[in-house]
Coordinates of C-alpha atoms and ligand atoms in Angstrom, one line a residue:
M1 CA 31.0 112.8 71.3
R2 CA 32.8 116.5 71.1
T3 CA 30.1 118.9 71.9
F4 CA 28.7 120.4 68.6
D5 CA 28.7 116.7 67.3
D6 CA 25.0 116.6 67.1
K7 CA 24.5 120.1 65.8
G8 CA 23.8 121.1 61.6
L9 CA 26.9 121.7 59.7
S10 CA 26.6 125.5 59.8
T11 CA 26.7 125.1 63.8
R12 CA 29.8 123.0 63.4
C13 CA 31.2 125.4 61.4
V14 CA 31.2 128.4 63.7
H15 CA 31.5 126.5 66.6
A16 CA 33.2 123.2 66.7
G17 CA 37.3 123.6 67.7
E18 CA 36.5 127.1 68.8
W19 CA 38.3 126.8 72.3
G20 CA 38.4 130.2 73.8
D21 CA 40.9 131.4 76.0
A22 CA 41.3 133.3 79.4
S23 CA 41.0 136.4 77.9
G24 CA 37.3 135.7 76.6
S25 CA 38.2 135.7 73.1
P26 CA 35.3 133.4 71.3
Q27 CA 38.1 131.9 68.9
T28 CA 41.3 129.8 69.7
P29 CA 43.7 132.4 69.7
L30 CA 46.3 132.3 67.0
Y31 CA 49.7 130.5 68.5
V32 CA 52.5 131.8 66.9
T33 CA 55.2 129.6 68.3
T34 CA 57.3 126.9 67.3
T35 CA 57.8 125.6 70.9
F36 CA 55.7 124.9 74.3
A37 CA 57.1 125.1 77.8
F38 CA 56.8 122.8 80.8
P39 CA 57.4 123.4 84.2
S40 CA 58.9 120.5 85.3
T41 CA 60.7 117.3 83.5
A42 CA 57.9 115.2 85.0
A43 CA 55.4 117.2 83.4
L44 CA 57.5 117.2 80.1
L45 CA 57.5 113.6 79.7
D46 CA 53.9 113.0 80.0
V47 CA 53.4 114.8 77.2
V48 CA 56.1 113.2 75.5
E49 CA 55.5 109.9 76.3
G50 CA 51.7 110.2 76.1
R51 CA 50.4 109.9 79.6
K52 CA 48.6 113.2 79.3
P53 CA 47.9 115.2 75.9
G54 CA 49.6 118.7 75.7
N55 CA 51.4 121.7 73.7
L56 CA 54.7 119.7 72.5
Y57 CA 56.3 121.3 69.0
T58 CA 54.7 122.8 66.3
R59 CA 55.6 120.6 63.6
Y60 CA 54.3 117.4 65.3
G61 CA 50.9 119.2 65.0
L62 CA 50.6 120.0 69.0
N63 CA 49.8 123.5 68.9
P64 CA 46.3 124.7 70.0
T65 CA 46.0 126.6 66.7
I66 CA 46.3 123.4 64.8
Q67 CA 44.5 120.7 67.3
A68 CA 41.9 123.5 67.0
L69 CA 41.5 123.6 63.1
E70 CA 41.4 119.8 63.0
E71 CA 38.4 119.6 65.5
K72 CA 36.9 121.5 63.1
L73 CA 37.9 119.8 60.0
A74 CA 37.2 116.7 61.8
S75 CA 33.7 117.6 62.7
L76 CA 32.8 119.2 58.9
E77 CA 33.0 115.6 57.4
G78 CA 31.8 113.6 60.4
A79 CA 34.9 111.8 61.7
E80 CA 36.5 110.8 64.7
S81 CA 39.5 112.9 63.7
A82 CA 41.5 114.9 61.2
L83 CA 45.0 116.2 60.3
A84 CA 46.1 119.5 58.4
F85 CA 48.4 119.3 56.1
T86 CA 50.8 122.0 54.3
S87 CA 48.9 121.3 50.8
G88 CA 46.5 119.2 49.5
M89 CA 49.6 117.2 47.3
A90 CA 50.7 117.0 50.8
A91 CA 48.0 115.3 52.5
E92 CA 47.5 112.8 49.6
T93 CA 51.7 111.9 49.7
A94 CA 51.4 110.9 53.4
L95 CA 47.9 108.9 52.6
F96 CA 49.8 107.4 49.8
L97 CA 52.4 106.4 51.9
A98 CA 50.8 105.2 55.2
H99 CA 48.1 103.2 54.0
G100 CA 49.1 102.6 49.9
R101 CA 52.7 100.2 50.1
G102 CA 50.7 97.6 49.1
G103 CA 49.4 99.0 45.5
I104 CA 47.0 102.3 44.9
V105 CA 44.3 101.9 42.2
C106 CA 42.7 105.4 41.6
V107 CA 39.3 105.3 39.7
G108 CA 38.5 108.0 37.1
D109 CA 40.4 110.7 36.2
A110 CA 41.9 112.9 38.8
Y111 CA 44.2 116.1 39.7
G112 CA 46.9 116.1 37.2
G113 CA 49.5 116.5 40.6
T114 CA 47.3 112.9 42.0
L115 CA 48.1 111.2 38.3
E116 CA 52.3 112.2 38.6
L117 CA 52.6 111.3 42.0
L118 CA 51.2 108.2 41.4
T119 CA 52.2 107.8 37.7
Q120 CA 55.9 109.4 38.1
Q121 CA 57.2 109.0 41.3
L122 CA 55.3 106.7 43.9
P123 CA 56.3 103.7 41.3
L124 CA 60.7 105.2 42.2
L125 CA 59.6 103.7 45.5
G126 CA 58.5 100.5 44.6
I127 CA 54.7 101.4 45.1
K128 CA 52.6 99.6 42.4
T129 CA 49.6 102.2 41.0
H130 CA 47.0 101.6 38.9
L131 CA 44.6 104.1 37.0
V132 CA 41.2 102.6 36.2
L133 CA 38.6 104.9 34.2
G134 CA 35.1 104.6 34.8
H135 CA 34.7 102.6 31.6
E136 CA 37.2 99.8 33.0
L137 CA 35.6 99.3 36.4
Q138 CA 35.5 95.8 36.1
R139 CA 39.5 95.7 36.0
L140 CA 39.1 97.2 39.8
D141 CA 37.6 93.5 41.5
E142 CA 41.1 91.9 39.5
L143 CA 43.2 94.3 40.9
L144 CA 41.3 94.3 44.4
A145 CA 41.9 90.7 44.1
E146 CA 45.5 90.5 43.1
G147 CA 45.8 92.7 46.6
V148 CA 45.6 96.5 45.9
R149 CA 45.4 97.9 49.4
L150 CA 43.9 101.0 48.6
V151 CA 41.4 102.6 46.4
F152 CA 41.5 106.5 45.8
F153 CA 39.1 108.5 43.5
E154 CA 37.9 111.9 43.4
T155 CA 33.8 112.5 42.7
P156 CA 32.4 114.5 41.0
T157 CA 35.8 114.0 38.8
N158 CA 38.4 117.2 37.4
P159 CA 37.7 118.0 34.4
T160 CA 34.7 115.9 33.2
L161 CA 32.0 115.6 36.5
E162 CA 32.0 112.1 36.2
I163 CA 30.3 110.2 39.5
F164 CA 31.5 107.5 41.2
D165 CA 29.4 104.9 43.7
I166 CA 30.8 106.1 46.7
A167 CA 28.8 103.0 48.7
E168 CA 29.1 100.5 46.2
L169 CA 32.7 101.0 45.9
A170 CA 33.3 101.0 49.3
A171 CA 31.6 97.6 49.5
R172 CA 34.1 96.3 46.7
A173 CA 37.1 97.5 48.6
H174 CA 36.1 96.3 52.0
A175 CA 35.3 93.0 50.6
H176 CA 38.7 92.0 49.5
G177 CA 39.9 94.1 53.0
A178 CA 40.8 97.1 51.1
L179 CA 40.5 101.0 52.1
L180 CA 38.6 103.6 50.0
A181 CA 39.7 107.0 50.3
V182 CA 37.7 110.2 48.9
D183 CA 39.0 113.2 47.2
N184 CA 36.0 115.1 48.4
T185 CA 37.5 118.6 47.1
F186 CA 34.8 119.4 44.4
A187 CA 31.9 118.6 46.3
S188 CA 33.2 120.1 49.6
P189 CA 31.8 118.8 52.6
V190 CA 28.4 121.2 52.6
N191 CA 27.6 119.0 49.5
Q192 CA 29.0 115.5 50.4
Q193 CA 29.8 113.3 53.1
P194 CA 32.1 110.2 51.4
L195 CA 32.3 108.5 55.3
A196 CA 28.5 108.4 55.6
F197 CA 28.6 106.6 52.3
G198 CA 31.3 103.9 53.9
A199 CA 34.7 105.4 52.6
D200 CA 37.6 105.0 55.1
L201 CA 39.3 108.4 54.7
V202 CA 38.7 111.5 53.4
M203 CA 41.0 114.1 51.5
H204 CA 40.7 117.8 50.7
S205 CA 42.8 120.3 49.0
A206 CA 41.9 123.1 51.5
T207 CA 43.8 125.5 49.0
K208 CA 39.9 125.4 47.4
Y209 CA 36.7 125.7 48.7
L210 CA 37.8 124.8 52.7
G211 CA 40.0 128.1 52.4
G212 CA 37.5 129.5 49.9
H213 CA 39.5 132.5 49.4
S214 CA 42.5 131.6 47.1
D215 CA 45.1 132.8 50.0
L216 CA 45.9 130.2 51.5
T217 CA 47.4 126.8 50.6
A218 CA 46.4 123.4 52.7
G219 CA 45.5 120.3 52.7
A220 CA 43.2 118.1 55.1
L221 CA 42.7 114.0 56.0
M222 CA 39.2 113.5 57.6
S223 CA 39.0 109.5 59.5
S224 CA 39.2 107.6 62.6
K225 CA 42.3 107.6 64.7
A226 CA 43.4 104.4 64.6
L227 CA 43.3 105.0 60.4
L228 CA 45.0 108.4 60.9
E229 CA 48.3 107.4 63.3
P230 CA 49.9 106.3 60.8
V231 CA 49.5 108.9 58.5
N232 CA 51.2 111.4 61.2
A233 CA 54.0 109.5 61.5
W234 CA 54.4 110.6 57.7
R235 CA 53.6 114.2 58.2
K236 CA 55.5 114.5 61.3
N237 CA 58.9 113.6 59.4
L238 CA 57.9 114.8 55.8
G239 CA 57.7 117.4 57.7
S240 CA 53.8 118.6 55.7
M241 CA 52.8 120.7 59.0
P242 CA 51.0 124.2 57.8
A243 CA 52.2 126.6 59.7
P244 CA 49.9 127.9 62.8
E245 CA 49.2 131.3 61.0
T246 CA 47.9 129.2 57.2
C247 CA 45.5 127.2 60.3
A248 CA 44.3 129.9 62.0
L249 CA 43.5 131.5 58.5
L250 CA 41.9 128.2 57.4
A251 CA 39.8 128.0 60.4
R252 CA 38.7 131.5 59.7
S253 CA 37.4 130.9 56.4
L254 CA 35.5 127.5 57.8
R255 CA 32.9 129.7 59.6
T256 CA 31.6 130.7 56.3
L257 CA 32.2 127.8 54.3
V258 CA 28.5 126.8 53.9
V259 CA 27.2 130.1 53.1
R260 CA 30.1 130.5 50.6
V261 CA 29.5 127.0 49.0
R262 CA 25.8 127.1 48.9
Q263 CA 25.4 130.2 47.5
Q264 CA 27.9 128.9 44.7
T265 CA 26.0 126.1 43.8
A266 CA 23.0 127.6 43.4
A267 CA 24.6 130.2 40.6
A268 CA 26.3 127.3 39.0
Q269 CA 22.6 125.6 38.7
M270 CA 21.5 128.8 37.0
I271 CA 24.7 128.7 34.8
A272 CA 24.4 125.2 34.0
E273 CA 20.9 125.7 33.1
A274 CA 21.2 128.8 30.4
M275 CA 24.4 127.3 29.1
A276 CA 22.3 124.3 28.3
D277 CA 20.1 126.7 26.1
H278 CA 22.6 128.4 24.9
P279 CA 23.4 127.7 20.4
R280 CA 27.5 127.9 20.9
V281 CA 27.4 125.3 23.4
A282 CA 27.4 121.9 22.5
R283 CA 26.9 120.1 26.1
V284 CA 27.1 121.1 29.7
L285 CA 28.6 118.8 31.8
Y286 CA 26.8 119.8 35.5
P287 CA 25.3 117.0 37.6
G288 CA 22.3 119.3 38.6
L289 CA 21.1 119.1 35.4
P290 CA 18.2 115.9 35.2
D291 CA 19.5 114.9 31.6
Y292 CA 23.1 114.5 33.0
P293 CA 24.1 111.0 32.7
G294 CA 25.3 111.1 36.8
H295 CA 22.2 112.7 37.9
A296 CA 20.6 110.3 39.7
L297 CA 23.8 109.0 41.5
A298 CA 24.7 112.3 42.4
A299 CA 21.1 113.0 44.0
K300 CA 21.4 109.9 45.8
Q301 CA 24.8 110.7 47.4
M302 CA 25.2 114.9 47.2
S303 CA 23.2 117.3 49.2
G304 CA 23.9 119.7 46.0
F305 CA 25.6 119.7 42.6
G306 CA 28.5 121.5 43.7
A307 CA 30.2 124.9 42.3
M308 CA 32.3 123.1 39.3
L309 CA 30.8 122.6 35.8
T310 CA 32.2 122.4 32.4
I311 CA 31.1 123.3 29.3
D312 CA 32.1 121.7 25.7
I313 CA 31.8 125.1 23.6
D314 CA 30.7 124.4 19.5
A315 CA 33.9 125.7 18.2
D316 CA 37.5 124.6 17.2
A317 CA 40.5 124.4 19.9
Q318 CA 41.4 128.3 18.5
G319 CA 38.1 129.3 18.6
T320 CA 37.6 128.0 22.0
V321 CA 40.9 130.0 23.4
A322 CA 39.1 132.8 21.8
V323 CA 35.7 132.7 24.1
V324 CA 37.8 132.3 27.2
D325 CA 40.0 135.7 26.5
R326 CA 36.9 137.4 25.7
L327 CA 35.6 136.6 29.7
R328 CA 35.9 139.3 32.0
L329 CA 34.5 138.7 35.1
F330 CA 35.7 134.9 34.6
T331 CA 39.5 135.2 36.1
L332 CA 41.9 133.0 33.8
A333 CA 43.7 131.1 36.2
P334 CA 44.3 127.4 37.4
S335 CA 42.5 126.8 41.1
L336 CA 38.8 126.4 42.1
G337 CA 36.4 127.4 45.0
G338 CA 37.4 130.8 46.0
V339 CA 34.8 133.5 46.1
E340 CA 36.0 135.2 42.7
S341 CA 35.0 132.9 39.3
L342 CA 37.7 131.0 37.7
V343 CA 38.1 129.7 33.8
T344 CA 40.7 127.1 33.0
Q345 CA 40.8 124.9 29.7
P346 CA 41.6 121.1 30.7
V347 CA 44.1 121.3 27.6
T348 CA 46.2 123.9 28.9
T349 CA 46.4 123.6 32.9
T350 CA 45.0 120.2 34.3
H351 CA 45.5 117.9 31.4
H352 CA 48.2 120.1 29.6
G353 CA 51.2 117.4 30.0
M354 CA 48.8 114.8 28.7
E355 CA 49.0 112.9 25.1
A356 CA 46.0 114.2 22.7
A357 CA 45.0 110.1 22.6
E358 CA 45.3 109.8 26.3
R359 CA 43.1 112.9 26.7
R360 CA 40.4 111.8 24.3
R361 CA 40.5 108.6 26.2
R362 CA 39.6 110.5 29.3
G363 CA 36.8 112.1 27.3
I364 CA 38.8 115.6 27.6
T365 CA 38.3 117.9 24.2
D366 CA 40.5 121.0 22.8
S367 CA 36.7 122.9 23.1
M368 CA 35.9 122.4 27.0
V369 CA 35.9 124.9 29.4
R370 CA 36.3 124.3 33.1
L371 CA 34.6 127.3 35.3
S372 CA 34.7 127.4 39.1
V373 CA 31.9 129.6 40.1
G374 CA 32.1 132.1 42.9
L375 CA 30.4 134.1 44.6
E376 CA 29.1 137.1 42.5
D377 CA 25.7 137.7 40.9
A378 CA 24.8 134.6 38.9
D379 CA 23.7 136.9 36.3
D380 CA 26.5 139.2 35.9
L381 CA 28.2 135.7 35.2
I382 CA 25.7 134.7 33.2
A383 CA 25.5 137.5 31.1
D384 CA 30.1 137.4 30.9
L385 CA 29.4 134.0 29.1
R386 CA 26.8 135.2 26.5
Q387 CA 29.4 138.2 25.5
A388 CA 32.4 135.6 25.1
L389 CA 30.4 133.4 23.2
A390 CA 28.7 136.1 21.1
Ligands
PLP1 C1 44.1 121.2 43.8 C2 44.1 119.9 43.9 C3 44.2 119.1 44.7 C4 46.0 119.3 45.1 O1 45.7 120.2 46.1 P1 46.7 121.3 46.4 O2 46.3 121.9 47.7 O3 47.3 122.2 45.7 O4 48.1 120.4 47.0 C5 44.2 117.7 44.7 N1 42.7 117.4 44.4 C6 41.7 118.0 43.8 C7 41.1 117.7 43.2 C8 42.2 119.4 43.5 O5 41.5 119.8 43.2

C-alpha cells in the first residue's frame, strides 16, 4: 500500500506522489529532461531489463515528474496504477487499441471525439464497434454473447446527463468475460469512483476538472498494473506521453481538486434549482434535482451530482442562440471543468456534425444549452442566466 492510500481524498490530492527532493522541496520537482544518465553499463541494463526501477527516457514515462503525477492520479481513483497521456483522446485511443480489438460497445451518448474514433477510425483497422443507447440496453447482452470484449460509457453523459448503473453494467460485462471502462470526466473522482463499483478501467480527459483551469491538455487512465501494461506499450510507441511541464502543472492543479469540484457542484445545484423554477426554461437536466429520472441511481453511485447541467429553453433554435449570446459571465466556448463558467449548445459544438434525426434519437434538441459551472459566485451566475433569459 502507498503511504496515503488509507487517507481521505483531499489528503491524497495534496500528498500522494509528492516525493520531495534532496533540497527540501515538499513537492516532486519538475524534471525538464528527456533522458537520464547512468554510472555504468551494468546500472543501465538493470533498468532497461527491468530488474530495478529507475529513470530512463521521458517518452517511456520513466521520468520522476511523470511517475509522481501517475502515483497521484492512481491514488485519486483508488487504483493500483495510472498512466498519463497527451489528451483524453490519446488515453482512449491507447485503451481501445490495447483492450478493444475484440470489439467495443459504447453505451449511451458520448463525447464527439469518442464517437468519431469509434465510428470513423477504429473500423479502418478492422475493429468492430457498436453504439447502444440507454433505451436499447437489451442489445448489450447480445453483443457480449457475440464476443465483444470491452464495454465503454460515460455517466453522467454528455450532454443529456443520462445516468448509467456502473455496478450493473460491470456485472453484465464480467458475466461474459468482457472489461468495463468508464469515462469519468464529467463526475471527476470527487463525485464518483467507478472502480469501487466494479469498473475495470477509468479514463479522464484531464483537460477538464483534473486540470481545472483551462490551461492544459492531458488525459489519464487508472486501473490495475496488469490491465495497464498493454496500454503502456501502445502509449510508448504512439508517443502519447505528456511533457513533464504539463505533468507538473497537472499535479499542481490536482492539489486543489476537491475544493474546486465541491464548490462547483454546490453552485450547480443552486443554478439547477433556480432554472427549474424559471418560466422560460422547459426542462433542467441535472441529476441533483429530486424529480430527475436518474436521481436515485446517481445518489447511489455518486457522492455529489457534478457541476455540469443542461437547460432546455422554451424557445426555438434562433431564440436559444439569442439567450446564449446575451450571457456575460458564462463564456461561450467548448470544453468544461475550468474555474470559469462555460456555455455551449450541443447543436453548435459537440453534436454539430450529427444528422438532425440522429440528434433527435439521442434526445438532443436545438434549444438545449449546456453549462459548465465554474468558481464564480453562484448568485452572479444565476443573475447572468436570468438577464439572458429575460
Ligand atoms: C473532452 C472530453 C474528452 C476528450 O478529451 P481531450 O482531453 O479533449 O482529448 C473525452 N471525454 C469527455 C467526456 C470529454 O469531455
